[in-house]
Amino acid sequence: MHVDRYAPSPTADLHLGNLRTALAGWLLARAAGGRWLMRIEDLDTARVRAADGAAARNLADLRRLGLDWDGDVLRQSERLDCYRDAIAMLGERVYECFCTRREILEATAAPHDDGYRPYPGTCLRLSRAERAQRREQRRPALRVRADGATCTIHDRFAGDVTAVVDDFVLVRGDGEFAYNLASVVDDVSSGVTHVTRGDDLLSSAPRQAWLAQLLGGAAPTYAHVGLVLGRDGRRLAKRNGPANLDEAGGPARVLPWLTASLGLGEHDDVAGALAAMPPDYEFWTSRMSIT
Ligand code: GLU
């Protein structure tokens, strides 16, 4: 059974790139006769609060495009016990990290292409006494000890991608569960087999697949969809393109654009696009410009 999910962070309205990814995941799931689940990733309390009502608008916009999901909407803010259980299950693999952003910056080599800096494991080497002393100064983040594991994932468009898994953050210093933990816990517990999302997250896939297996799940198959770029050629954001479905002209304008951008020709409804699905979707690897 093909089970995919769409997982918006309700910190803003969905823009054309978000809508394109949602449509791609829906089409892949429905073409395979599978399920398409909905999950609101609302753990970043401050940012969610600042974008009051975004979750409801996100869901309404998906419905206006004709995208229907299976089962109830999962809200991460209601699942904190599951994340706590996962941390407990990881046991000895979890360790406290007291490093500031700046310390990590100074201790690491040049950043990866995407700006990500793998953690060099500084706090893994602290003695018990040093840890106790640092705990008095700042609240630690929690990291997972990956021991330099490598993980290979399969992406429908990018093919096999192999990466070294670093000791990534599971719980942030402010106590919030990190995206890389929560989203994997939810994918495993929802039985997700396929993950369709923006290609900015491709580099996160190996560490997430590795964690899924550690938590007793299976690594999903991925489909990382090219981002939509704004007028300036950079990823779409408020300042360089329409910020939401209405600004982009509403469903009547947006749907044909989206379906054409996915190589399916122009369609007024998602059923037409589904009927037009070819067996191969190579073109989705490319990023799209709104102009
Ligand atoms: N919440 C993430 C986002 O909006 C998506 C995470 C995922 O699909 O794994 O970018």
PDB file of C-alpha atoms and ligand atoms in Angstrom:
ATOM      1  CA  MET A   1       0.000   0.000   0.000  1.00  0.00           C
ATOM      2  CA  HIS A   2       1.285   3.446  -0.976  1.00  0.00           C
ATOM      3  CA  VAL A   3       0.835   5.873   1.953  1.00  0.00           C
ATOM      4  CA  ASP A   4       2.059   9.449   1.499  1.00  0.00           C
ATOM      5  CA  ARG A   5       1.413  12.533   3.591  1.00  0.00           C
ATOM      6  CA  TYR A   6       1.447  16.277   3.222  1.00  0.00           C
ATOM      7  CA  ALA A   7       2.941  18.066   6.215  1.00  0.00           C
ATOM      8  CA  PRO A   8       2.612  21.853   6.095  1.00  0.00           C
ATOM      9  CA  SER A   9       4.171  24.050   8.784  1.00  0.00           C
ATOM     10  CA  PRO A  10       1.390  26.561   9.569  1.00  0.00           C
ATOM     11  CA  THR A  11       3.718  29.531   9.819  1.00  0.00           C
ATOM     12  CA  ALA A  12       2.470  31.155   6.593  1.00  0.00           C
ATOM     13  CA  ASP A  13      -0.068  30.684   3.816  1.00  0.00           C
ATOM     14  CA  LEU A  14       0.718  27.999   1.235  1.00  0.00           C
ATOM     15  CA  HIS A  15       2.382  29.522  -1.830  1.00  0.00           C
ATOM     16  CA  LEU A  16       2.585  28.094  -5.340  1.00  0.00           C
ATOM     17  CA  GLY A  17       5.564  25.910  -4.437  1.00  0.00           C
ATOM     18  CA  ASN A  18       3.772  24.374  -1.456  1.00  0.00           C
ATOM     19  CA  LEU A  19       0.642  23.826  -3.525  1.00  0.00           C
ATOM     20  CA  ARG A  20       2.636  22.228  -6.342  1.00  0.00           C
ATOM     21  CA  THR A  21       4.265  19.784  -3.912  1.00  0.00           C
ATOM     22  CA  ALA A  22       0.908  18.950  -2.348  1.00  0.00           C
ATOM     23  CA  LEU A  23      -0.604  18.285  -5.769  1.00  0.00           C
ATOM     24  CA  ALA A  24       2.376  16.123  -6.777  1.00  0.00           C
ATOM     25  CA  GLY A  25       2.049  13.983  -3.631  1.00  0.00           C
ATOM     26  CA  TRP A  26      -1.705  13.676  -4.064  1.00  0.00           C
ATOM     27  CA  LEU A  27      -1.324  12.633  -7.709  1.00  0.00           C
ATOM     28  CA  LEU A  28       1.367  10.061  -6.918  1.00  0.00           C
ATOM     29  CA  ALA A  29      -0.712   8.590  -4.086  1.00  0.00           C
ATOM     30  CA  ARG A  30      -3.972   8.516  -6.009  1.00  0.00           C
ATOM     31  CA  ALA A  31      -2.350   7.167  -9.187  1.00  0.00           C
ATOM     32  CA  ALA A  32      -1.002   4.291  -7.067  1.00  0.00           C
ATOM     33  CA  GLY A  33      -4.424   3.710  -5.486  1.00  0.00           C
ATOM     34  CA  GLY A  34      -2.882   4.732  -2.169  1.00  0.00           C
ATOM     35  CA  ARG A  35      -3.668   6.926   0.810  1.00  0.00           C
ATOM     36  CA  TRP A  36      -2.773  10.609   1.257  1.00  0.00           C
ATOM     37  CA  LEU A  37      -2.564  11.772   4.879  1.00  0.00           C
ATOM     38  CA  MET A  38      -2.520  15.272   6.325  1.00  0.00           C
ATOM     39  CA  ARG A  39      -0.271  16.427   9.172  1.00  0.00           C
ATOM     40  CA  ILE A  40       0.091  19.910  10.606  1.00  0.00           C
ATOM     41  CA  GLU A  41       3.671  20.476  11.771  1.00  0.00           C
ATOM     42  CA  ASP A  42       2.909  23.069  14.430  1.00  0.00           C
ATOM     43  CA  LEU A  43       5.663  22.493  16.981  1.00  0.00           C
ATOM     44  CA  ASP A  44       7.395  25.831  16.526  1.00  0.00           C
ATOM     45  CA  THR A  45       5.049  27.557  18.955  1.00  0.00           C
ATOM     46  CA  ALA A  46       6.295  31.116  18.526  1.00  0.00           C
ATOM     47  CA  ARG A  47       6.179  31.088  14.716  1.00  0.00           C
ATOM     48  CA  VAL A  48       2.822  29.312  14.622  1.00  0.00           C
ATOM     49  CA  ARG A  49       1.329  31.855  17.007  1.00  0.00           C
ATOM     50  CA  ALA A  50       2.666  34.713  14.914  1.00  0.00           C
ATOM     51  CA  ALA A  51       0.842  33.341  11.843  1.00  0.00           C
ATOM     52  CA  ASP A  52      -2.529  33.143  13.531  1.00  0.00           C
ATOM     53  CA  GLY A  53      -5.054  30.923  11.690  1.00  0.00           C
ATOM     54  CA  ALA A  54      -2.585  29.694   9.060  1.00  0.00           C
ATOM     55  CA  ALA A  55      -3.346  25.996   9.674  1.00  0.00           C
ATOM     56  CA  ALA A  56      -7.042  26.458   8.889  1.00  0.00           C
ATOM     57  CA  ARG A  57      -6.210  28.540   5.799  1.00  0.00           C
ATOM     58  CA  ASN A  58      -3.691  25.911   4.612  1.00  0.00           C
ATOM     59  CA  LEU A  59      -6.321  23.171   4.826  1.00  0.00           C
ATOM     60  CA  ALA A  60      -9.000  25.327   3.210  1.00  0.00           C
ATOM     61  CA  ASP A  61      -6.703  26.158   0.265  1.00  0.00           C
ATOM     62  CA  LEU A  62      -5.896  22.480  -0.333  1.00  0.00           C
ATOM     63  CA  ARG A  63      -9.604  21.708  -0.350  1.00  0.00           C
ATOM     64  CA  ARG A  64     -10.290  24.569  -2.771  1.00  0.00           C
ATOM     65  CA  LEU A  65      -7.872  22.914  -5.189  1.00  0.00           C
ATOM     66  CA  GLY A  66      -9.821  19.657  -4.822  1.00  0.00           C
ATOM     67  CA  LEU A  67      -7.148  17.809  -2.842  1.00  0.00           C
ATOM     68  CA  ASP A  68      -8.819  15.425  -0.403  1.00  0.00           C
ATOM     69  CA  TRP A  69      -6.966  13.545   2.314  1.00  0.00           C
ATOM     70  CA  ASP A  70      -7.667  10.308   4.153  1.00  0.00           C
ATOM     71  CA  GLY A  71      -8.500  10.134   7.856  1.00  0.00           C
ATOM     72  CA  ASP A  72      -8.163  12.823  10.498  1.00  0.00           C
ATOM     73  CA  VAL A  73      -5.666  15.657  10.369  1.00  0.00           C
ATOM     74  CA  LEU A  74      -2.721  14.909  12.671  1.00  0.00           C
ATOM     75  CA  ARG A  75      -1.464  17.871  14.712  1.00  0.00           C
ATOM     76  CA  GLN A  76       2.021  17.540  16.103  1.00  0.00           C
ATOM     77  CA  SER A  77       1.213  19.800  19.047  1.00  0.00           C
ATOM     78  CA  GLU A  78      -1.180  17.068  20.248  1.00  0.00           C
ATOM     79  CA  ARG A  79       1.405  14.305  20.020  1.00  0.00           C
ATOM     80  CA  LEU A  80       4.101  15.409  22.461  1.00  0.00           C
ATOM     81  CA  ASP A  81       3.830  12.126  24.414  1.00  0.00           C
ATOM     82  CA  CYS A  82       4.759  10.168  21.293  1.00  0.00           C
ATOM     83  CA  TYR A  83       7.933  12.220  20.878  1.00  0.00           C
ATOM     84  CA  ARG A  84       8.794  11.779  24.561  1.00  0.00           C
ATOM     85  CA  ASP A  85       8.345   8.016  24.158  1.00  0.00           C
ATOM     86  CA  ALA A  86      10.633   8.006  21.129  1.00  0.00           C
ATOM     87  CA  ILE A  87      13.362   9.801  23.089  1.00  0.00           C
ATOM     88  CA  ALA A  88      12.993   7.215  25.862  1.00  0.00           C
ATOM     89  CA  MET A  89      13.198   4.411  23.321  1.00  0.00           C
ATOM     90  CA  LEU A  90      16.454   5.794  21.921  1.00  0.00           C
ATOM     91  CA  GLY A  91      17.880   5.621  25.477  1.00  0.00           C
ATOM     92  CA  GLU A  92      21.670   5.629  25.525  1.00  0.00           C
ATOM     93  CA  ARG A  93      21.848   7.035  22.036  1.00  0.00           C
ATOM     94  CA  VAL A  94      20.580  10.404  23.243  1.00  0.00           C
ATOM     95  CA  TYR A  95      23.032  12.889  24.725  1.00  0.00           C
ATOM     96  CA  GLU A  96      22.949  16.455  25.986  1.00  0.00           C
ATOM     97  CA  CYS A  97      24.560  19.203  23.952  1.00  0.00           C
ATOM     98  CA  PHE A  98      25.403  22.569  25.491  1.00  0.00           C
ATOM     99  CA  CYS A  99      27.026  24.140  22.441  1.00  0.00           C
ATOM    100  CA  THR A 100      25.850  27.511  21.255  1.00  0.00           C
ATOM    101  CA  ARG A 101      25.316  28.140  17.564  1.00  0.00           C
ATOM    102  CA  ARG A 102      28.495  30.109  17.551  1.00  0.00           C
ATOM    103  CA  GLU A 103      30.556  27.366  19.165  1.00  0.00           C
ATOM    104  CA  ILE A 104      29.346  24.910  16.548  1.00  0.00           C
ATOM    105  CA  LEU A 105      30.199  27.396  13.819  1.00  0.00           C
ATOM    106  CA  GLU A 106      33.708  27.750  15.143  1.00  0.00           C
ATOM    107  CA  ALA A 107      34.248  24.022  15.628  1.00  0.00           C
ATOM    108  CA  THR A 108      33.022  22.868  12.218  1.00  0.00           C
ATOM    109  CA  ALA A 109      34.599  22.894   8.817  1.00  0.00           C
ATOM    110  CA  ALA A 110      33.029  24.724   5.883  1.00  0.00           C
ATOM    111  CA  PRO A 111      29.258  24.257   5.611  1.00  0.00           C
ATOM    112  CA  HIS A 112      27.698  21.817   3.157  1.00  0.00           C
ATOM    113  CA  ASP A 113      26.159  23.119  -0.081  1.00  0.00           C
ATOM    114  CA  ASP A 114      22.884  23.759   1.700  1.00  0.00           C
ATOM    115  CA  GLY A 115      24.550  25.641   4.549  1.00  0.00           C
ATOM    116  CA  TYR A 116      24.143  22.742   6.969  1.00  0.00           C
ATOM    117  CA  ARG A 117      26.997  22.149   9.400  1.00  0.00           C
ATOM    118  CA  PRO A 118      27.296  18.631  10.768  1.00  0.00           C
ATOM    119  CA  TYR A 119      27.853  18.612  14.511  1.00  0.00           C
ATOM    120  CA  PRO A 120      31.428  17.625  15.407  1.00  0.00           C
ATOM    121  CA  GLY A 121      30.430  15.709  18.563  1.00  0.00           C
ATOM    122  CA  THR A 122      31.982  18.110  21.086  1.00  0.00           C
ATOM    123  CA  CYS A 123      29.544  17.384  23.949  1.00  0.00           C
ATOM    124  CA  LEU A 124      29.776  13.636  23.456  1.00  0.00           C
ATOM    125  CA  ARG A 125      33.203  13.844  25.048  1.00  0.00           C
ATOM    126  CA  LEU A 126      32.161  15.726  28.194  1.00  0.00           C
ATOM    127  CA  SER A 127      32.677  14.019  31.543  1.00  0.00           C
ATOM    128  CA  ARG A 128      29.792  13.551  33.934  1.00  0.00           C
ATOM    129  CA  ALA A 129      31.078  16.413  36.087  1.00  0.00           C
ATOM    130  CA  GLU A 130      31.430  18.773  33.132  1.00  0.00           C
ATOM    131  CA  ARG A 131      27.884  17.994  32.092  1.00  0.00           C
ATOM    132  CA  ALA A 132      26.552  18.691  35.572  1.00  0.00           C
ATOM    133  CA  GLN A 133      28.375  22.002  35.641  1.00  0.00           C
ATOM    134  CA  ARG A 134      27.093  23.095  32.220  1.00  0.00           C
ATOM    135  CA  ARG A 135      23.547  22.118  33.058  1.00  0.00           C
ATOM    136  CA  GLU A 136      23.576  24.904  35.625  1.00  0.00           C
ATOM    137  CA  GLN A 137      24.377  27.461  32.951  1.00  0.00           C
ATOM    138  CA  ARG A 138      22.086  26.511  30.103  1.00  0.00           C
ATOM    139  CA  ARG A 139      19.401  24.101  29.135  1.00  0.00           C
ATOM    140  CA  PRO A 140      20.874  21.487  26.795  1.00  0.00           C
ATOM    141  CA  ALA A 141      19.594  20.383  23.426  1.00  0.00           C
ATOM    142  CA  LEU A 142      19.389  16.622  22.950  1.00  0.00           C
ATOM    143  CA  ARG A 143      21.244  14.964  20.086  1.00  0.00           C
ATOM    144  CA  VAL A 144      21.340  11.432  18.784  1.00  0.00           C
ATOM    145  CA  ARG A 145      24.665   9.592  18.642  1.00  0.00           C
ATOM    146  CA  ALA A 146      24.945   8.276  15.100  1.00  0.00           C
ATOM    147  CA  ASP A 147      28.537   6.948  15.327  1.00  0.00           C
ATOM    148  CA  GLY A 148      29.268   8.109  11.798  1.00  0.00           C
ATOM    149  CA  ALA A 149      26.660   5.804  10.253  1.00  0.00           C
ATOM    150  CA  THR A 150      25.945   6.159   6.557  1.00  0.00           C
ATOM    151  CA  CYS A 151      22.492   5.816   5.097  1.00  0.00           C
ATOM    152  CA  THR A 152      21.307   5.458   1.513  1.00  0.00           C
ATOM    153  CA  ILE A 153      17.817   6.537   0.543  1.00  0.00           C
ATOM    154  CA  HIS A 154      16.002   6.140  -2.725  1.00  0.00           C
ATOM    155  CA  ASP A 155      14.403   9.127  -4.358  1.00  0.00           C
ATOM    156  CA  ARG A 156      12.096   8.718  -7.321  1.00  0.00           C
ATOM    157  CA  PHE A 157      13.775  11.582  -9.151  1.00  0.00           C
ATOM    158  CA  ALA A 158      17.248  11.949  -7.641  1.00  0.00           C
ATOM    159  CA  GLY A 159      17.934   8.198  -7.506  1.00  0.00           C
ATOM    160  CA  ASP A 160      20.026   6.767  -4.661  1.00  0.00           C
ATOM    161  CA  VAL A 161      21.444   9.336  -2.264  1.00  0.00           C
ATOM    162  CA  THR A 162      24.017   8.324   0.352  1.00  0.00           C
ATOM    163  CA  ALA A 163      25.161  10.503   3.247  1.00  0.00           C
ATOM    164  CA  VAL A 164      26.943  10.260   6.568  1.00  0.00           C
ATOM    165  CA  VAL A 165      24.442  10.776   9.382  1.00  0.00           C
ATOM    166  CA  ASP A 166      25.602  13.373  11.869  1.00  0.00           C
ATOM    167  CA  ASP A 167      24.560  13.699  15.515  1.00  0.00           C
ATOM    168  CA  PHE A 168      21.489  15.799  14.740  1.00  0.00           C
ATOM    169  CA  VAL A 169      19.212  17.552  17.234  1.00  0.00           C
ATOM    170  CA  LEU A 170      16.144  15.718  18.568  1.00  0.00           C
ATOM    171  CA  VAL A 171      15.055  18.268  21.176  1.00  0.00           C
ATOM    172  CA  ARG A 172      16.018  21.915  20.886  1.00  0.00           C
ATOM    173  CA  GLY A 173      17.604  23.930  23.657  1.00  0.00           C
ATOM    174  CA  ASP A 174      14.275  25.679  24.275  1.00  0.00           C
ATOM    175  CA  GLY A 175      12.647  22.308  24.956  1.00  0.00           C
ATOM    176  CA  GLU A 176      10.708  22.031  21.658  1.00  0.00           C
ATOM    177  CA  PHE A 177      10.903  18.719  19.812  1.00  0.00           C
ATOM    178  CA  ALA A 178      12.890  19.130  16.612  1.00  0.00           C
ATOM    179  CA  TYR A 179      11.421  18.666  13.153  1.00  0.00           C
ATOM    180  CA  ASN A 180      13.776  15.761  12.359  1.00  0.00           C
ATOM    181  CA  LEU A 181      12.458  13.807  15.346  1.00  0.00           C
ATOM    182  CA  ALA A 182       8.751  14.626  15.196  1.00  0.00           C
ATOM    183  CA  SER A 183       8.327  14.138  11.497  1.00  0.00           C
ATOM    184  CA  VAL A 184      10.057  10.734  11.570  1.00  0.00           C
ATOM    185  CA  VAL A 185       8.085   9.551  14.616  1.00  0.00           C
ATOM    186  CA  ASP A 186       4.870  10.525  12.836  1.00  0.00           C
ATOM    187  CA  ASP A 187       5.851   8.947   9.526  1.00  0.00           C
ATOM    188  CA  VAL A 188       6.670   5.680  11.298  1.00  0.00           C
ATOM    189  CA  SER A 189       3.521   5.628  13.424  1.00  0.00           C
ATOM    190  CA  SER A 190       1.295   6.537  10.453  1.00  0.00           C
ATOM    191  CA  GLY A 191       2.782   3.774   8.297  1.00  0.00           C
ATOM    192  CA  VAL A 192       4.057   6.227   5.687  1.00  0.00           C
ATOM    193  CA  THR A 193       5.735   4.426   2.770  1.00  0.00           C
ATOM    194  CA  HIS A 194       6.264   7.411   0.449  1.00  0.00           C
ATOM    195  CA  VAL A 195       7.331  10.963   1.254  1.00  0.00           C
ATOM    196  CA  THR A 196       6.709  13.676  -1.334  1.00  0.00           C
ATOM    197  CA  ARG A 197       8.028  17.128  -0.402  1.00  0.00           C
ATOM    198  CA  GLY A 198      10.161  20.035  -1.597  1.00  0.00           C
ATOM    199  CA  ASP A 199      13.679  19.303  -2.822  1.00  0.00           C
ATOM    200  CA  ASP A 200      15.160  21.595  -0.162  1.00  0.00           C
ATOM    201  CA  LEU A 201      14.698  18.633   2.194  1.00  0.00           C
ATOM    202  CA  LEU A 202      16.548  16.058   0.080  1.00  0.00           C
ATOM    203  CA  SER A 203      19.680  16.373   2.226  1.00  0.00           C
ATOM    204  CA  SER A 204      17.619  15.615   5.372  1.00  0.00           C
ATOM    205  CA  ALA A 205      16.327  12.334   3.987  1.00  0.00           C
ATOM    206  CA  PRO A 206      19.294  10.046   4.874  1.00  0.00           C
ATOM    207  CA  ARG A 207      19.295  11.090   8.535  1.00  0.00           C
ATOM    208  CA  GLN A 208      15.521  10.746   8.739  1.00  0.00           C
ATOM    209  CA  ALA A 209      15.500   7.313   7.093  1.00  0.00           C
ATOM    210  CA  TRP A 210      18.261   6.221   9.470  1.00  0.00           C
ATOM    211  CA  LEU A 211      16.217   7.385  12.481  1.00  0.00           C
ATOM    212  CA  ALA A 212      13.059   5.712  11.156  1.00  0.00           C
ATOM    213  CA  GLN A 213      14.891   2.385  11.131  1.00  0.00           C
ATOM    214  CA  LEU A 214      16.273   2.982  14.614  1.00  0.00           C
ATOM    215  CA  LEU A 215      12.702   3.526  15.812  1.00  0.00           C
ATOM    216  CA  GLY A 216      11.604   0.221  14.344  1.00  0.00           C
ATOM    217  CA  GLY A 217      10.129   1.568  11.114  1.00  0.00           C
ATOM    218  CA  ALA A 218      11.160   1.187   7.495  1.00  0.00           C
ATOM    219  CA  ALA A 219      12.795   3.873   5.380  1.00  0.00           C
ATOM    220  CA  PRO A 220      10.200   5.376   3.021  1.00  0.00           C
ATOM    221  CA  THR A 221      10.739   6.012  -0.682  1.00  0.00           C
ATOM    222  CA  TYR A 222      11.111   9.715  -1.391  1.00  0.00           C
ATOM    223  CA  ALA A 223       9.998  12.038  -4.160  1.00  0.00           C
ATOM    224  CA  HIS A 224      11.632  15.446  -3.731  1.00  0.00           C
ATOM    225  CA  VAL A 225       9.830  17.883  -5.983  1.00  0.00           C
ATOM    226  CA  GLY A 226      11.602  20.893  -7.493  1.00  0.00           C
ATOM    227  CA  LEU A 227      10.834  24.152  -5.730  1.00  0.00           C
ATOM    228  CA  VAL A 228       9.001  26.995  -7.388  1.00  0.00           C
ATOM    229  CA  LEU A 229      11.259  30.001  -7.834  1.00  0.00           C
ATOM    230  CA  GLY A 230      10.182  33.617  -7.620  1.00  0.00           C
ATOM    231  CA  ARG A 231      10.734  36.480 -10.057  1.00  0.00           C
ATOM    232  CA  ASP A 232      14.324  36.872  -8.918  1.00  0.00           C
ATOM    233  CA  GLY A 233      15.172  33.213  -9.480  1.00  0.00           C
ATOM    234  CA  ARG A 234      15.311  32.470  -5.751  1.00  0.00           C
ATOM    235  CA  ARG A 235      12.930  30.197  -3.870  1.00  0.00           C
ATOM    236  CA  LEU A 236       9.462  31.634  -3.690  1.00  0.00           C
ATOM    237  CA  ALA A 237       8.718  33.792  -0.669  1.00  0.00           C
ATOM    238  CA  LYS A 238       6.495  36.742   0.092  1.00  0.00           C
ATOM    239  CA  ARG A 239       8.800  39.338  -1.435  1.00  0.00           C
ATOM    240  CA  ASN A 240       9.366  37.774  -4.876  1.00  0.00           C
ATOM    241  CA  GLY A 241       5.987  36.366  -5.895  1.00  0.00           C
ATOM    242  CA  PRO A 242       2.362  35.772  -4.898  1.00  0.00           C
ATOM    243  CA  ALA A 243       2.187  34.795  -1.245  1.00  0.00           C
ATOM    244  CA  ASN A 244      -0.910  32.610  -1.409  1.00  0.00           C
ATOM    245  CA  LEU A 245      -3.592  31.005  -3.554  1.00  0.00           C
ATOM    246  CA  ASP A 246      -5.724  34.145  -3.822  1.00  0.00           C
ATOM    247  CA  GLU A 247      -2.816  36.411  -4.685  1.00  0.00           C
ATOM    248  CA  ALA A 248      -1.905  33.934  -7.412  1.00  0.00           C
ATOM    249  CA  GLY A 249      -5.405  34.282  -8.922  1.00  0.00           C
ATOM    250  CA  GLY A 250      -7.383  31.585  -7.080  1.00  0.00           C
ATOM    251  CA  PRO A 251      -7.943  27.927  -8.086  1.00  0.00           C
ATOM    252  CA  ALA A 252      -9.197  28.727 -11.614  1.00  0.00           C
ATOM    253  CA  ARG A 253      -5.874  30.374 -12.505  1.00  0.00           C
ATOM    254  CA  VAL A 254      -3.588  28.303 -10.321  1.00  0.00           C
ATOM    255  CA  LEU A 255      -4.686  24.747 -11.127  1.00  0.00           C
ATOM    256  CA  PRO A 256      -3.922  24.817 -14.869  1.00  0.00           C
ATOM    257  CA  TRP A 257      -0.567  26.432 -14.089  1.00  0.00           C
ATOM    258  CA  LEU A 258       0.257  23.767 -11.514  1.00  0.00           C
ATOM    259  CA  THR A 259      -0.802  20.834 -13.675  1.00  0.00           C
ATOM    260  CA  ALA A 260       1.149  22.209 -16.651  1.00  0.00           C
ATOM    261  CA  SER A 261       4.182  22.786 -14.421  1.00  0.00           C
ATOM    262  CA  LEU A 262       4.021  19.083 -13.523  1.00  0.00           C
ATOM    263  CA  GLY A 263       4.123  18.159 -17.214  1.00  0.00           C
ATOM    264  CA  LEU A 264       0.494  17.064 -17.387  1.00  0.00           C
ATOM    265  CA  GLY A 265      -0.916  19.828 -19.565  1.00  0.00           C
ATOM    266  CA  GLU A 266      -3.429  22.399 -18.353  1.00  0.00           C
ATOM    267  CA  HIS A 267      -6.384  21.061 -16.352  1.00  0.00           C
ATOM    268  CA  ASP A 268      -9.219  22.797 -14.535  1.00  0.00           C
ATOM    269  CA  ASP A 269      -9.554  20.076 -11.954  1.00  0.00           C
ATOM    270  CA  VAL A 270      -7.323  17.536 -10.245  1.00  0.00           C
ATOM    271  CA  ALA A 271      -9.295  14.598 -11.640  1.00  0.00           C
ATOM    272  CA  GLY A 272      -8.294  15.648 -15.169  1.00  0.00           C
ATOM    273  CA  ALA A 273      -4.660  15.874 -14.123  1.00  0.00           C
ATOM    274  CA  LEU A 274      -4.852  12.446 -12.489  1.00  0.00           C
ATOM    275  CA  ALA A 275      -6.252  10.936 -15.684  1.00  0.00           C
ATOM    276  CA  ALA A 276      -3.345  12.506 -17.604  1.00  0.00           C
ATOM    277  CA  MET A 277      -0.614  11.002 -15.382  1.00  0.00           C
ATOM    278  CA  PRO A 278       2.146   9.366 -17.444  1.00  0.00           C
ATOM    279  CA  PRO A 279       3.944   6.362 -15.933  1.00  0.00           C
ATOM    280  CA  ASP A 280       7.148   8.359 -15.408  1.00  0.00           C
ATOM    281  CA  TYR A 281       7.601  11.760 -13.729  1.00  0.00           C
ATOM    282  CA  GLU A 282      11.163  12.786 -14.465  1.00  0.00           C
ATOM    283  CA  PHE A 283      10.227  16.387 -15.150  1.00  0.00           C
ATOM    284  CA  TRP A 284       9.334  16.915 -11.511  1.00  0.00           C
ATOM    285  CA  THR A 285      13.009  17.017 -10.664  1.00  0.00           C
ATOM    286  CA  SER A 286      13.272  20.487 -12.126  1.00  0.00           C
ATOM    287  CA  ARG A 287      12.688  23.715 -10.321  1.00  0.00           C
ATOM    288  CA  MET A 288      10.026  25.986 -11.814  1.00  0.00           C
ATOM    289  CA  SER A 289      10.013  29.702 -12.199  1.00  0.00           C
ATOM    290  CA  ILE A 290       6.775  31.678 -11.833  1.00  0.00           C
ATOM    291  CA  THR A 291       7.653  33.965 -14.739  1.00  0.00           C
TER     292      THR A 291
HETATM  293  N1  GLU B   1       6.795  20.863   7.448  1.00  0.00           N
HETATM  294  C1  GLU B   1       7.785  20.811   6.410  1.00  0.00           C
HETATM  295  C2  GLU B   1       7.628  22.000   5.507  1.00  0.00           C
HETATM  296  O1  GLU B   1       6.585  22.619   5.481  1.00  0.00           O
HETATM  297  C3  GLU B   1       7.676  19.562   5.569  1.00  0.00           C
HETATM  298  C4  GLU B   1       8.357  18.448   6.180  1.00  0.00           C
HETATM  299  C5  GLU B   1       8.268  17.131   5.443  1.00  0.00           C
HETATM  300  O2  GLU B   1       7.458  16.981   4.518  1.00  0.00           O
HETATM  301  O3  GLU B   1       8.996  16.240   5.852  1.00  0.00           O
HETATM  302  O4  GLU B   1       8.568  22.328   4.816  1.00  0.00           O
END
